[in-house]
Coordinates of C-alpha atoms in Angstrom, one line a residue:
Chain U
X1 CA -5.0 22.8 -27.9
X2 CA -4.1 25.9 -25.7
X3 CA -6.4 27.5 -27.4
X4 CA -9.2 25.8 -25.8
X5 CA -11.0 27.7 -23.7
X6 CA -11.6 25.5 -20.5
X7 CA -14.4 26.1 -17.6
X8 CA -13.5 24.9 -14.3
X9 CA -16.3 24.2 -11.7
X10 CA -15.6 23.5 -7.8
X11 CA -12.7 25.4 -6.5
X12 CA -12.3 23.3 -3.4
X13 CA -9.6 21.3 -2.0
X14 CA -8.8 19.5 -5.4
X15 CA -10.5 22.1 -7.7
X16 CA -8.1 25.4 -6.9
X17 CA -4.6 23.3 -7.1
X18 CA -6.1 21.7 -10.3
X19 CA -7.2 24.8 -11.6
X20 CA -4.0 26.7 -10.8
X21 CA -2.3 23.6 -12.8
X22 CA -4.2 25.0 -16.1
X23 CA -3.5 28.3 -16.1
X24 CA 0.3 27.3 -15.4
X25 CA 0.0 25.2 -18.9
X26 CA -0.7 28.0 -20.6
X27 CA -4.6 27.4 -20.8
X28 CA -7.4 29.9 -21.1
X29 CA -9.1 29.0 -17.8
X30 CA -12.7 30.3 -16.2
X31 CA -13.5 29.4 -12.9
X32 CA -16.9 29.6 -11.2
X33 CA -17.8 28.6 -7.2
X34 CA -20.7 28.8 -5.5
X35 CA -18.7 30.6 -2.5
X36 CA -17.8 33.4 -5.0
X37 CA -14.6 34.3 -2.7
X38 CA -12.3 31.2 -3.6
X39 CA -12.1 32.2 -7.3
X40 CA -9.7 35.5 -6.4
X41 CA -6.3 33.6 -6.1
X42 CA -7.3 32.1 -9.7
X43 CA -8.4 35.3 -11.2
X44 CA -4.8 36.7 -9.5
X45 CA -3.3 33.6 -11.8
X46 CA -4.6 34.7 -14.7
X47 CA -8.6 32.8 -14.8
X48 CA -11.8 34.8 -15.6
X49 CA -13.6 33.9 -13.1
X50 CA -17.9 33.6 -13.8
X51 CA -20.8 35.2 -11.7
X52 CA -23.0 32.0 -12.8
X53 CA -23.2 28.8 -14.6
X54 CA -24.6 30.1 -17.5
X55 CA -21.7 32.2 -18.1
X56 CA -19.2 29.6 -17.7
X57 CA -20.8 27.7 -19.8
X58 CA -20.9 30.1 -22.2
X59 CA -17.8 30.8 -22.7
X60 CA -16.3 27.2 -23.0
X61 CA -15.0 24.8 -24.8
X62 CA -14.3 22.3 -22.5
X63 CA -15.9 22.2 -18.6
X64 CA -14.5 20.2 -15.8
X65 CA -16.7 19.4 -12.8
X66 CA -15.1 19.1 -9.5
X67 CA -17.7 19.0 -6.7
X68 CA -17.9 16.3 -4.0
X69 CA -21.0 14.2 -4.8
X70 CA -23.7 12.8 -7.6
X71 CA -26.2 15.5 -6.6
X72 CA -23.6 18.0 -7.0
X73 CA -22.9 17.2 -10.5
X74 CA -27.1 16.8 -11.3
X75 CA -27.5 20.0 -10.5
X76 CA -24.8 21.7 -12.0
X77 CA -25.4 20.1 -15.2
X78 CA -29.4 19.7 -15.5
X79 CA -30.2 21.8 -12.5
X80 CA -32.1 25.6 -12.8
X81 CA -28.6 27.4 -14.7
X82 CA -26.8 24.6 -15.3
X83 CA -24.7 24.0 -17.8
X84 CA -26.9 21.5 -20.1
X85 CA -28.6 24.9 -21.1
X86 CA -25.5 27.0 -21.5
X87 CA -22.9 24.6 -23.4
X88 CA -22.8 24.6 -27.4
X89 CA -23.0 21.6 -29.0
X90 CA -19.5 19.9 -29.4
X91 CA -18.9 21.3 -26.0
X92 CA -16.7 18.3 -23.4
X93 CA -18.0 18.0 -19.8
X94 CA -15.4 16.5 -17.7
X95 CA -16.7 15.5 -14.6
X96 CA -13.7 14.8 -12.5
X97 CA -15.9 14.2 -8.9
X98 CA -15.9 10.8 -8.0
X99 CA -20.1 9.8 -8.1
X100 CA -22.0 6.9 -8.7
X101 CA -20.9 4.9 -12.1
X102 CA -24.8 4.7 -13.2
X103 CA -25.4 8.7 -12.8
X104 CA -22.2 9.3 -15.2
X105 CA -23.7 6.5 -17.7
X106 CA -27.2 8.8 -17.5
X107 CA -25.6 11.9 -17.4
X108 CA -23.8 11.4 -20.4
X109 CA -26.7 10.1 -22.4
X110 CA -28.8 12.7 -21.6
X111 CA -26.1 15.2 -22.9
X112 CA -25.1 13.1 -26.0
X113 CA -29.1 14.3 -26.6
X114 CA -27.7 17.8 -27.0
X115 CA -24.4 16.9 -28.4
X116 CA -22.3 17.5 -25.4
X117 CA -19.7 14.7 -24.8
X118 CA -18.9 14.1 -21.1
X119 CA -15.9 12.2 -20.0
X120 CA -16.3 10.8 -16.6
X121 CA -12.5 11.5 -15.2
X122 CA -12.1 10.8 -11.6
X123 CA -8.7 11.1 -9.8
X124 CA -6.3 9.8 -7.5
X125 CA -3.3 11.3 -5.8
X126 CA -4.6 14.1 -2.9
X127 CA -3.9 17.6 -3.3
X128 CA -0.5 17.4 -4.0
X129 CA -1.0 15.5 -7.2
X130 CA -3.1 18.4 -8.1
X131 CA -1.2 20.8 -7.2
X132 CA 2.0 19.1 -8.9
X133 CA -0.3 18.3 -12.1
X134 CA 0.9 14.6 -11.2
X135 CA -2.6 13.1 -10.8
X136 CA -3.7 9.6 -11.8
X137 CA -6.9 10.1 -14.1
X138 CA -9.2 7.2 -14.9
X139 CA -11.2 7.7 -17.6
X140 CA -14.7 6.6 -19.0
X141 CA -16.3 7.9 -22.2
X142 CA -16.0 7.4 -25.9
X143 CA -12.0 7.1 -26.9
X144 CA -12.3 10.0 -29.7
X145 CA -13.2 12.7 -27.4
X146 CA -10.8 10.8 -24.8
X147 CA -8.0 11.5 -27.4
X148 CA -9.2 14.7 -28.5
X149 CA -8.8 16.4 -24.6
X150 CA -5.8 14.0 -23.5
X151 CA -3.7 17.3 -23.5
X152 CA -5.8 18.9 -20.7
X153 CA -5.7 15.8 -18.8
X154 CA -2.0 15.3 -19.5
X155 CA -1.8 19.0 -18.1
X156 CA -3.3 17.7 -15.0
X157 CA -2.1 13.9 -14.6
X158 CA 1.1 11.9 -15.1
X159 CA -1.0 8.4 -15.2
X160 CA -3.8 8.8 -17.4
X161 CA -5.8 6.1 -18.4
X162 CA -8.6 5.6 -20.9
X163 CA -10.8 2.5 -18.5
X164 CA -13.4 2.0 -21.1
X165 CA -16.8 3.7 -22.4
X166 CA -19.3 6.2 -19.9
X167 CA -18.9 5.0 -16.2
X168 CA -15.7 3.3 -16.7
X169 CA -13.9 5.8 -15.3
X170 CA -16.1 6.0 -12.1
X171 CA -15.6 2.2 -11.4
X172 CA -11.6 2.3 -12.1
X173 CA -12.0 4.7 -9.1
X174 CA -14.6 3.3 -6.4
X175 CA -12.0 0.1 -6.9
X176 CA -9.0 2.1 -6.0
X177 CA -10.9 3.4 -3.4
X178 CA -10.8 -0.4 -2.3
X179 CA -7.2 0.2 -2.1
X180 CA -6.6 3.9 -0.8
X181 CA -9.1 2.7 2.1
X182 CA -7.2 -0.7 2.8
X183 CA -3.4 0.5 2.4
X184 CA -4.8 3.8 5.2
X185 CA -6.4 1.4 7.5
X186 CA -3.5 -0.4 7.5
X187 CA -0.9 2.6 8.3
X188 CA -3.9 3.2 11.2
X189 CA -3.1 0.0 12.6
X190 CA 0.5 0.3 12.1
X191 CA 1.1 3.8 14.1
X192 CA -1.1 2.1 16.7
X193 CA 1.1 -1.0 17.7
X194 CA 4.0 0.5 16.9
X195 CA 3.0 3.1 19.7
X196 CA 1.6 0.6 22.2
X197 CA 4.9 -1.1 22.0
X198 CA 7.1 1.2 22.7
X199 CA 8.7 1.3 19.4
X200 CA 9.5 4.3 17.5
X201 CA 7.2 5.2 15.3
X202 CA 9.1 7.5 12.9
X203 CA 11.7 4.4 12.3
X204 CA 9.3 1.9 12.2
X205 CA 7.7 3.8 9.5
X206 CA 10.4 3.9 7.2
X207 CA 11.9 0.6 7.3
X208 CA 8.1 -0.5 6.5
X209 CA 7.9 1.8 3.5
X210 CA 11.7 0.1 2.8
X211 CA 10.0 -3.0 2.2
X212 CA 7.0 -5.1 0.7
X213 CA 4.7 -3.0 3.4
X214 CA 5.2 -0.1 1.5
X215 CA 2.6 1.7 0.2
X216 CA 2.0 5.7 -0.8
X217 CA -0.9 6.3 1.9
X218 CA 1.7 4.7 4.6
X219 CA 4.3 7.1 3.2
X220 CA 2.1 10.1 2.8
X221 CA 0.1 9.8 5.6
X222 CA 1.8 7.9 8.0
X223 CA 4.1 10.4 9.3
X224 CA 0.7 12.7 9.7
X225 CA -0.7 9.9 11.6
X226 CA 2.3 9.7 13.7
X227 CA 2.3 13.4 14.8
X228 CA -1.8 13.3 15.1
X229 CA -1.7 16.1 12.5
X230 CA -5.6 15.4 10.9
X231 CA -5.6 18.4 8.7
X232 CA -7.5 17.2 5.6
X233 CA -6.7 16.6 2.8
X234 CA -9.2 14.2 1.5
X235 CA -12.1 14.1 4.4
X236 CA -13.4 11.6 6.1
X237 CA -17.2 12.2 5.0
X238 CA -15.9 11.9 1.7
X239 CA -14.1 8.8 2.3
X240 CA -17.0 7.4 3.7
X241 CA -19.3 8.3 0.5
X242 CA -16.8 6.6 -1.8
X243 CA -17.1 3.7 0.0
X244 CA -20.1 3.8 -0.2
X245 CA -20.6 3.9 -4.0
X246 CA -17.8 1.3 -4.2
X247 CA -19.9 -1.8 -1.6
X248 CA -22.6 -1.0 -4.0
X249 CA -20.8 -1.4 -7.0
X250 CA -19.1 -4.0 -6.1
X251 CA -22.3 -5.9 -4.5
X252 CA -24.1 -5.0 -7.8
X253 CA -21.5 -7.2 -9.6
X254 CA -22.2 -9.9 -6.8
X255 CA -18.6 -9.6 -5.4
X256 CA -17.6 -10.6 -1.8
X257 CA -15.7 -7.8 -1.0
X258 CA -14.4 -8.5 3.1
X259 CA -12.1 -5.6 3.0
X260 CA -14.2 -3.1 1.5
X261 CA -16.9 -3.7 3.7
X262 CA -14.6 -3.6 7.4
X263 CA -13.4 -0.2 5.3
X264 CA -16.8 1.0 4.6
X265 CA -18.0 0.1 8.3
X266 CA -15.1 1.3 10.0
X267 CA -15.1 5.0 8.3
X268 CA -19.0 5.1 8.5
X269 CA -18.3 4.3 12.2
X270 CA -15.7 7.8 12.1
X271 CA -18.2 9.7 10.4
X272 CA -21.0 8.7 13.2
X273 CA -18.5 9.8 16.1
X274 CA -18.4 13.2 14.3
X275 CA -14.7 12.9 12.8
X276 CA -16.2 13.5 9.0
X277 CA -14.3 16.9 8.8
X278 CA -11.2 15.6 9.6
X279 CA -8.9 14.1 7.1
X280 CA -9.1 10.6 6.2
X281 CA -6.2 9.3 8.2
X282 CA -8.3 11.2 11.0
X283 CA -10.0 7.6 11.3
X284 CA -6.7 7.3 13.6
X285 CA -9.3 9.0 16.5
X286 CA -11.9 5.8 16.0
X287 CA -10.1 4.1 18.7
X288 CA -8.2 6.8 21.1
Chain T
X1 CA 35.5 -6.3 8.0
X2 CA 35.3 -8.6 5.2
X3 CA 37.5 -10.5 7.1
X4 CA 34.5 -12.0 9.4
X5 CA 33.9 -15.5 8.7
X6 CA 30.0 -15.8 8.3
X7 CA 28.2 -18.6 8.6
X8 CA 24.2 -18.8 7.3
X9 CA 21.8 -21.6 8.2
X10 CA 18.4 -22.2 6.2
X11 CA 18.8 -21.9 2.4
X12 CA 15.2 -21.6 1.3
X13 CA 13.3 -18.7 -0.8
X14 CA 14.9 -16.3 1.3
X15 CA 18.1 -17.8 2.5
X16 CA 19.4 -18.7 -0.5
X17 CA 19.8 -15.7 -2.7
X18 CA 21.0 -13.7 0.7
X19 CA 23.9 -16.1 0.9
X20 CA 24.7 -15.2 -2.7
X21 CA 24.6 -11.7 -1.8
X22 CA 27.2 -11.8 0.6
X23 CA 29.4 -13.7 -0.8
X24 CA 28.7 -11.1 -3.8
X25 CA 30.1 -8.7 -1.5
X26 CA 33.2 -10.4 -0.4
X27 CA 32.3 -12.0 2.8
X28 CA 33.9 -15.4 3.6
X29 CA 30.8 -17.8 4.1
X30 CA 29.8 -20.8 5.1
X31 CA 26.2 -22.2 4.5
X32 CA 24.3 -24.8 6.0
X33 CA 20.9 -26.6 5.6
X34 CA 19.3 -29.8 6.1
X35 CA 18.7 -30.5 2.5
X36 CA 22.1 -30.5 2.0
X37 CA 21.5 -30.3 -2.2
X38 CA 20.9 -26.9 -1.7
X39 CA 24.1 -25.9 -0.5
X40 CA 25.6 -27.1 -4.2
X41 CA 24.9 -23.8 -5.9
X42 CA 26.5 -21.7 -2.9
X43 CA 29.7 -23.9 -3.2
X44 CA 29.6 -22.6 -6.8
X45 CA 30.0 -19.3 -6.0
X46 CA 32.4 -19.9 -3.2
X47 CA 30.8 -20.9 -0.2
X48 CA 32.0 -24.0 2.6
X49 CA 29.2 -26.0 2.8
X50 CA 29.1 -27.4 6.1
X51 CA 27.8 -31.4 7.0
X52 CA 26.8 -30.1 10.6
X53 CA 25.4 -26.8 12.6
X54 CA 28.2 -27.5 14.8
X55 CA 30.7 -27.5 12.2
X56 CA 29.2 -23.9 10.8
X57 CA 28.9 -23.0 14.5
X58 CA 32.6 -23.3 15.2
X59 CA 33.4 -22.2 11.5
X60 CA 31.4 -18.9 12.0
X61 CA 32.0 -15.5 13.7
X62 CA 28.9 -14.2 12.7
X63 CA 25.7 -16.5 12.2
X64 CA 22.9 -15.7 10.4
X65 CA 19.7 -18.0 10.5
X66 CA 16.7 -17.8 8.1
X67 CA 14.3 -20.4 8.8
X68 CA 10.5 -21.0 9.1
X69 CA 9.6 -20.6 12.6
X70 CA 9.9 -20.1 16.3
X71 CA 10.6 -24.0 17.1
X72 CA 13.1 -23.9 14.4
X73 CA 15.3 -21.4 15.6
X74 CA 15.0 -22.7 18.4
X75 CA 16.3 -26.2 17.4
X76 CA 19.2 -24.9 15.4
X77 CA 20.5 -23.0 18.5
X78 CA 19.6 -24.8 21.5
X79 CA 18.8 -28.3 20.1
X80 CA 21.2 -31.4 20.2
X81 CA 24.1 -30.2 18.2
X82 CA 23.0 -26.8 18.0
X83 CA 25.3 -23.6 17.8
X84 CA 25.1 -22.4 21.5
X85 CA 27.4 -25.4 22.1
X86 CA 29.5 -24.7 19.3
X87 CA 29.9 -20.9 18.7
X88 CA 32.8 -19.3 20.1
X89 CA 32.3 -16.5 23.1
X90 CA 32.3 -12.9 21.5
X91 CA 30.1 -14.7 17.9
X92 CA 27.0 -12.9 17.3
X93 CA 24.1 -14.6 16.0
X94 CA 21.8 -13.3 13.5
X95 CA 18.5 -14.4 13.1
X96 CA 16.7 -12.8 10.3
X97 CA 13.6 -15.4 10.4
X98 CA 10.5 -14.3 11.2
X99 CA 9.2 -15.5 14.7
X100 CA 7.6 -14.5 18.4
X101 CA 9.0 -11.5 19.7
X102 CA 9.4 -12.9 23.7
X103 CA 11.2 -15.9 22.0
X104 CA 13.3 -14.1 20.5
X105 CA 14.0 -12.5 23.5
X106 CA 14.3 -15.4 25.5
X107 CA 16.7 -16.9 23.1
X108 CA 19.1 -13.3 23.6
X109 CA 19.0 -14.2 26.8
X110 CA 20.0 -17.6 26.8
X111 CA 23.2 -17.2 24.4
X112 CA 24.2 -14.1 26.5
X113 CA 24.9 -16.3 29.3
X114 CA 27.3 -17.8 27.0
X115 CA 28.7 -14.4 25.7
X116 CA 27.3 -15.1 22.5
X117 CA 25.3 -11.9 21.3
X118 CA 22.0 -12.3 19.7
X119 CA 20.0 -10.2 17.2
X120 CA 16.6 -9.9 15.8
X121 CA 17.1 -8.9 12.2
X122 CA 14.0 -9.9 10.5
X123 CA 13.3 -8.8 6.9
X124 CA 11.1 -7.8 4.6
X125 CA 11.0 -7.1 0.5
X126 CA 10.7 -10.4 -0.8
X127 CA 12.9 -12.8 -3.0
X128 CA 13.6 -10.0 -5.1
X129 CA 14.9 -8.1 -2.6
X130 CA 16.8 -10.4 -1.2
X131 CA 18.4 -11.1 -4.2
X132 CA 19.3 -7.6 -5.0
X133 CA 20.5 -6.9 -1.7
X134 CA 17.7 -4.3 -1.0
X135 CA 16.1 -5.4 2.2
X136 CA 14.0 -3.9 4.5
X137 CA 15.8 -5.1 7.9
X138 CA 14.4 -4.2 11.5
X139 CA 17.3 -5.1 13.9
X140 CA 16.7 -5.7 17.6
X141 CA 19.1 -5.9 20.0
X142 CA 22.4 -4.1 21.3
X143 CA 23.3 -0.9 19.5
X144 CA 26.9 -1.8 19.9
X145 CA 26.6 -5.1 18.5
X146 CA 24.1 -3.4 15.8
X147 CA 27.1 -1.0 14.9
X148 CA 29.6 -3.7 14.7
X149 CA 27.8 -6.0 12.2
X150 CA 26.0 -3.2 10.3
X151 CA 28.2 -3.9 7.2
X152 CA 27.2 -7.3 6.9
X153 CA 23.8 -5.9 7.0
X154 CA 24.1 -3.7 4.2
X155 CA 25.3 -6.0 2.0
X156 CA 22.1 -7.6 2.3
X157 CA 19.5 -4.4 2.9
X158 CA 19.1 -0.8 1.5
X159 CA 16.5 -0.2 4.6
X160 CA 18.6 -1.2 8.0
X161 CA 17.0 0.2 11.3
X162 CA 17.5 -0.6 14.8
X163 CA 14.2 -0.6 16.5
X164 CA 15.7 -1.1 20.2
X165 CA 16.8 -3.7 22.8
X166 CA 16.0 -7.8 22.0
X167 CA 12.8 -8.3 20.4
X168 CA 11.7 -5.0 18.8
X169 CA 12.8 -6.0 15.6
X170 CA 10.2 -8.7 15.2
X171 CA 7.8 -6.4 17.0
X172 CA 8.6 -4.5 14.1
X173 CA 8.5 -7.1 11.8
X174 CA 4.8 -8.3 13.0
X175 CA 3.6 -4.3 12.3
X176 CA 5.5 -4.5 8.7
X177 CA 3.0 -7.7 8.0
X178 CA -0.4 -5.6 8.9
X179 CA 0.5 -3.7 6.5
X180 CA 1.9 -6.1 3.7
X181 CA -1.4 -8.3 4.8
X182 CA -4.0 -5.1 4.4
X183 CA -2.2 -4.1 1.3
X184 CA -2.5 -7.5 -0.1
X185 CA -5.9 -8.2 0.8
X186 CA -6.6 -5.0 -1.2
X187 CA -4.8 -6.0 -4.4
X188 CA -6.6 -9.1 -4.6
X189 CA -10.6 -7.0 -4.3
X190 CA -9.1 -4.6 -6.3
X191 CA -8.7 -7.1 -9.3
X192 CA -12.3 -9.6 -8.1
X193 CA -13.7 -6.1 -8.7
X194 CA -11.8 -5.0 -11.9
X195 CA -12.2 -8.4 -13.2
X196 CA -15.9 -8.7 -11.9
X197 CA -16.7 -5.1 -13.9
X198 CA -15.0 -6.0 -17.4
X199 CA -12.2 -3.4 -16.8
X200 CA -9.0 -4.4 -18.6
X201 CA -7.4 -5.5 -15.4
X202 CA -3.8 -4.4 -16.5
X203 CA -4.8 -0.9 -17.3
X204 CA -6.6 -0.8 -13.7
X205 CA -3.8 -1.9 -12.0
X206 CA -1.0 0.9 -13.5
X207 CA -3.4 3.7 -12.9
X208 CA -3.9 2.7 -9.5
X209 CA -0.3 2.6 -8.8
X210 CA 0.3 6.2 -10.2
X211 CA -1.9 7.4 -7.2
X212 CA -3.2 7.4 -3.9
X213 CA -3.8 3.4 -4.0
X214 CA -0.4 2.0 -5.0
X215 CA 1.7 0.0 -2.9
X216 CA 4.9 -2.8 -3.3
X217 CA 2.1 -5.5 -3.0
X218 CA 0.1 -3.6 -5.9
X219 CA 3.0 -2.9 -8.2
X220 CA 4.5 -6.2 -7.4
X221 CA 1.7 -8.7 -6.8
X222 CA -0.9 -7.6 -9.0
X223 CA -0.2 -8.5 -12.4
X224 CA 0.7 -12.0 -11.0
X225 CA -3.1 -12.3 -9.4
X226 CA -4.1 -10.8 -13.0
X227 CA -2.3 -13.7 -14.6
X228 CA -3.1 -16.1 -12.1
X229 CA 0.5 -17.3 -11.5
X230 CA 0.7 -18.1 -7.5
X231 CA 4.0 -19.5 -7.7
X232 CA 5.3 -18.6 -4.0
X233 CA 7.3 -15.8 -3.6
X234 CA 6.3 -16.1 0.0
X235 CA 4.2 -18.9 1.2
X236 CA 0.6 -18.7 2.4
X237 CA 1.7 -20.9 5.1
X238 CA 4.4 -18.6 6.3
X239 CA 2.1 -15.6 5.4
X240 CA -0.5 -17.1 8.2
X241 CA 2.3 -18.0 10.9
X242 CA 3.1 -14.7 10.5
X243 CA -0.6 -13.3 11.2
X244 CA -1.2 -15.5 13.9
X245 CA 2.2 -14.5 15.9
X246 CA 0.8 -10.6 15.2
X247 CA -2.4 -10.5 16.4
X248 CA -0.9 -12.3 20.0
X249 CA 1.2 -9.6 19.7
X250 CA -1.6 -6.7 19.2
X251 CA -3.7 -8.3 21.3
X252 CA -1.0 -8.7 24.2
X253 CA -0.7 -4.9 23.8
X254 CA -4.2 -4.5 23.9
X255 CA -4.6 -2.9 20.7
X256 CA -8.0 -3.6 18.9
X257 CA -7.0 -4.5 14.9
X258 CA -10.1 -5.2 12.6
X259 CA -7.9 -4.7 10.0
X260 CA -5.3 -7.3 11.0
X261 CA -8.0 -9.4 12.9
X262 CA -9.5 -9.6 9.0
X263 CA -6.6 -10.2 6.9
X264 CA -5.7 -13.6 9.7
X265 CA -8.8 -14.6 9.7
X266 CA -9.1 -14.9 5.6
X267 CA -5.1 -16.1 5.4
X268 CA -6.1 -19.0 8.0
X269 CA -9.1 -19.8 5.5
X270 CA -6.9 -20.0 2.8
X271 CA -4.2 -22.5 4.7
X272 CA -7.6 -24.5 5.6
X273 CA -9.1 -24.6 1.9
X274 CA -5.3 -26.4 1.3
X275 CA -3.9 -23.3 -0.3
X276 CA -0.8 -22.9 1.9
X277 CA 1.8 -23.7 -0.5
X278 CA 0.5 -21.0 -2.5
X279 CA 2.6 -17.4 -2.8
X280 CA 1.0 -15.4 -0.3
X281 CA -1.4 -13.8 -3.3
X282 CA -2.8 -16.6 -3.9
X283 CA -5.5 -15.7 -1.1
X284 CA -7.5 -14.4 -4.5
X285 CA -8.5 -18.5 -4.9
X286 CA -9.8 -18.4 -1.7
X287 CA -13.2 -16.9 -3.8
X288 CA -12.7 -19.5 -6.9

């Protein structure tokens, strides 16, 4: 399975660490990013890196998408260059960016129509699960080619999870974007009263995360909140667009989702006051 | 320091299994509670049960209450028969229910003028925890008399922290339940959604909680909303009290909480629809 020869496209917060993961295991790994200079630590690691698509594409086996948005992955995969021209048949797209469930469905029809397989493969767990190659993967796509890549996805994640055919592995994610978005605002509020009353904050952080209140965005980002230290990590523009995807999923299914939607508004709020480059626990800044 | 005699008062959910744990641990104890059938399995395991509060009271060096509510404590200590008349100057009373930080305040006052010292030791982690002696416990009060009873404490919580002077431990406490209320709220859209979508809800749910989205209420309370079993755990009712004595809290500070403001809101609509007996999940029938 090392023998695979993997592409990797989107060397950006998530891409690099993930990428550096790969050539770790012992995987033949080209990288190609539009800003041509982020693919010299990885080439320093041992990855070829690519001057185009084309070339990438080329010389896979196996691509993994990592970009930040549906148009992103259109236009990597159908656009002028993209990889729909340049993969051989029995070539796997793994489009690990988080994007609209109905745009992976389409995308991987119109690729079964040149036998490419594409796995939609979203992730959870910032960039230190990608760093650590402990990632939770949610996977849509037919169980076969699933099976067939697990060991590049095992390379990457320690929670992997097959969620169903094309698209299942998008919606897995929008709905744990439900709770990533519920379990931050929450560590938001709690940094806030524990503040205004006087109490401190480092304690009262971890006798919470002691307890049922516990959760790994409190833990994780609570102390970051705490010191007003809103590096990203995952960005608030991005937050936003996952949310979204998810109120529309979730309204296309006619469910009343109350805490998605004060999520959704609150972080679309953020993203209006100009806080969309900060990280996500940056939504802190909504109120101060 | 085993050699205190302890006395607990309120053997419900909670009460109950923390009794056991201390007497687990070698502590001489003495239970009380108005249902006096409750005491039986106590007795069992070597507790006195006691036919009065003021018999406890005078039985007691150390007293711990777990009840429902501000007016309860408030009974048990200052009400006809109560244990300020029957506790011995130098006793320390412990009460580890839930309830409004000024009263509890109030109430350290009162006893002081007695020389009985008061702390507020609320708790979180659930019946589980209680059971295994792994509490969460956010202690207000005096450090000295913090110190002194900190080994009865541990027997009964992996997570002790004092949080300051009379009354920051429920402050604390009310900050633990945004977050337990947020993260809940969450679990319950994240299986409408899953559910909703025709994902296998147990797959969605141990994927989540191997990334950014897990949380105790996830890992704990989800596969009981999955299977529908709303057996309390902790009670709806309870859950609501809780809210309502947080956002007076918040709000007293002057600390805007949409997040909080939401999750009361929905938990006072579920006590309204009749659900209160419910385990505090059980907000997912609140969209039967």
């Amino acid at each position: 399975m090392q023998n695979l020869r993997i592409g990797l496209v989107g060397l950006g917060t998530m891409g690099a660490p993930m990428a550096a993961t790969l050539l770790r295991s012992g995987f033949i790994l080209s990288v190609y990013n539009r800003t041509t200079a982020r693919c010299g630590p990885l080439v320093e690691l041992g990855a070829r890196a690519c001057e185009t698509l084309g070339e990438l594409g080329a010389a896979s086996d196996v691509v993994i998408t990592m970009v930040s948005d549906t148009p992103d992955v259109e236009a990597i995969l159908f656009g002028s260059g993209g990889l729909a021209a340049s993969l051989a048949p029995g070539a796997v797209i793994i489009d690990m960016s988080t994007i609209a469930p109905a745009a992976a469905v389409r995308f991987a029809k119109l690729l079964a129509e040149r036998s490419v397989a594409m796995l939609d493969a979203p992730v959870s767990g910032g960039e230190a699960g990608a760093r650590s190659g402990t990632l939770s993967i949610m996977v849509g796509g037919e169980r076969a080619v699933f099976e067939r890549i697990l060991p590049v996805l095992n390379a990457m994640g320690t929670s992997v999870v097959h969620a169903g055919p094309a698209g299942r592995g998008q919606m897995t994610k929008l709905i744990n974007q439900i709770a990533t978005s519920l379990n931050l605002l929450a560590a938001v509020e709690v940094v806030r009263v524990a503040r205004a009353a006087g109490l401190n904050v480092e304690d009262t952080l971890r006798v919470i995360c002691g307890g049922a209140g516990a959760s790994w965005l409190l833990t994780n980002l609570g102390p970051k909140i705490a010191a007003e230290d809103f590096a990203p990590g995952f960005r608030i523009r991005l937050q936003d667009k996952d949310l979204q995807l998810a109120r529309a999923f979730a309204g296309g299914l006619g469910v009343e989702t109350p805490g998605l939607a004060l999520a959704a508004s609150l972080f679309r709020r953020a993203l209006e006051y100009g806080l969309g480059e900060l990280g996500n626990h940056g939504l802190y800044r909504l109120w101060d």
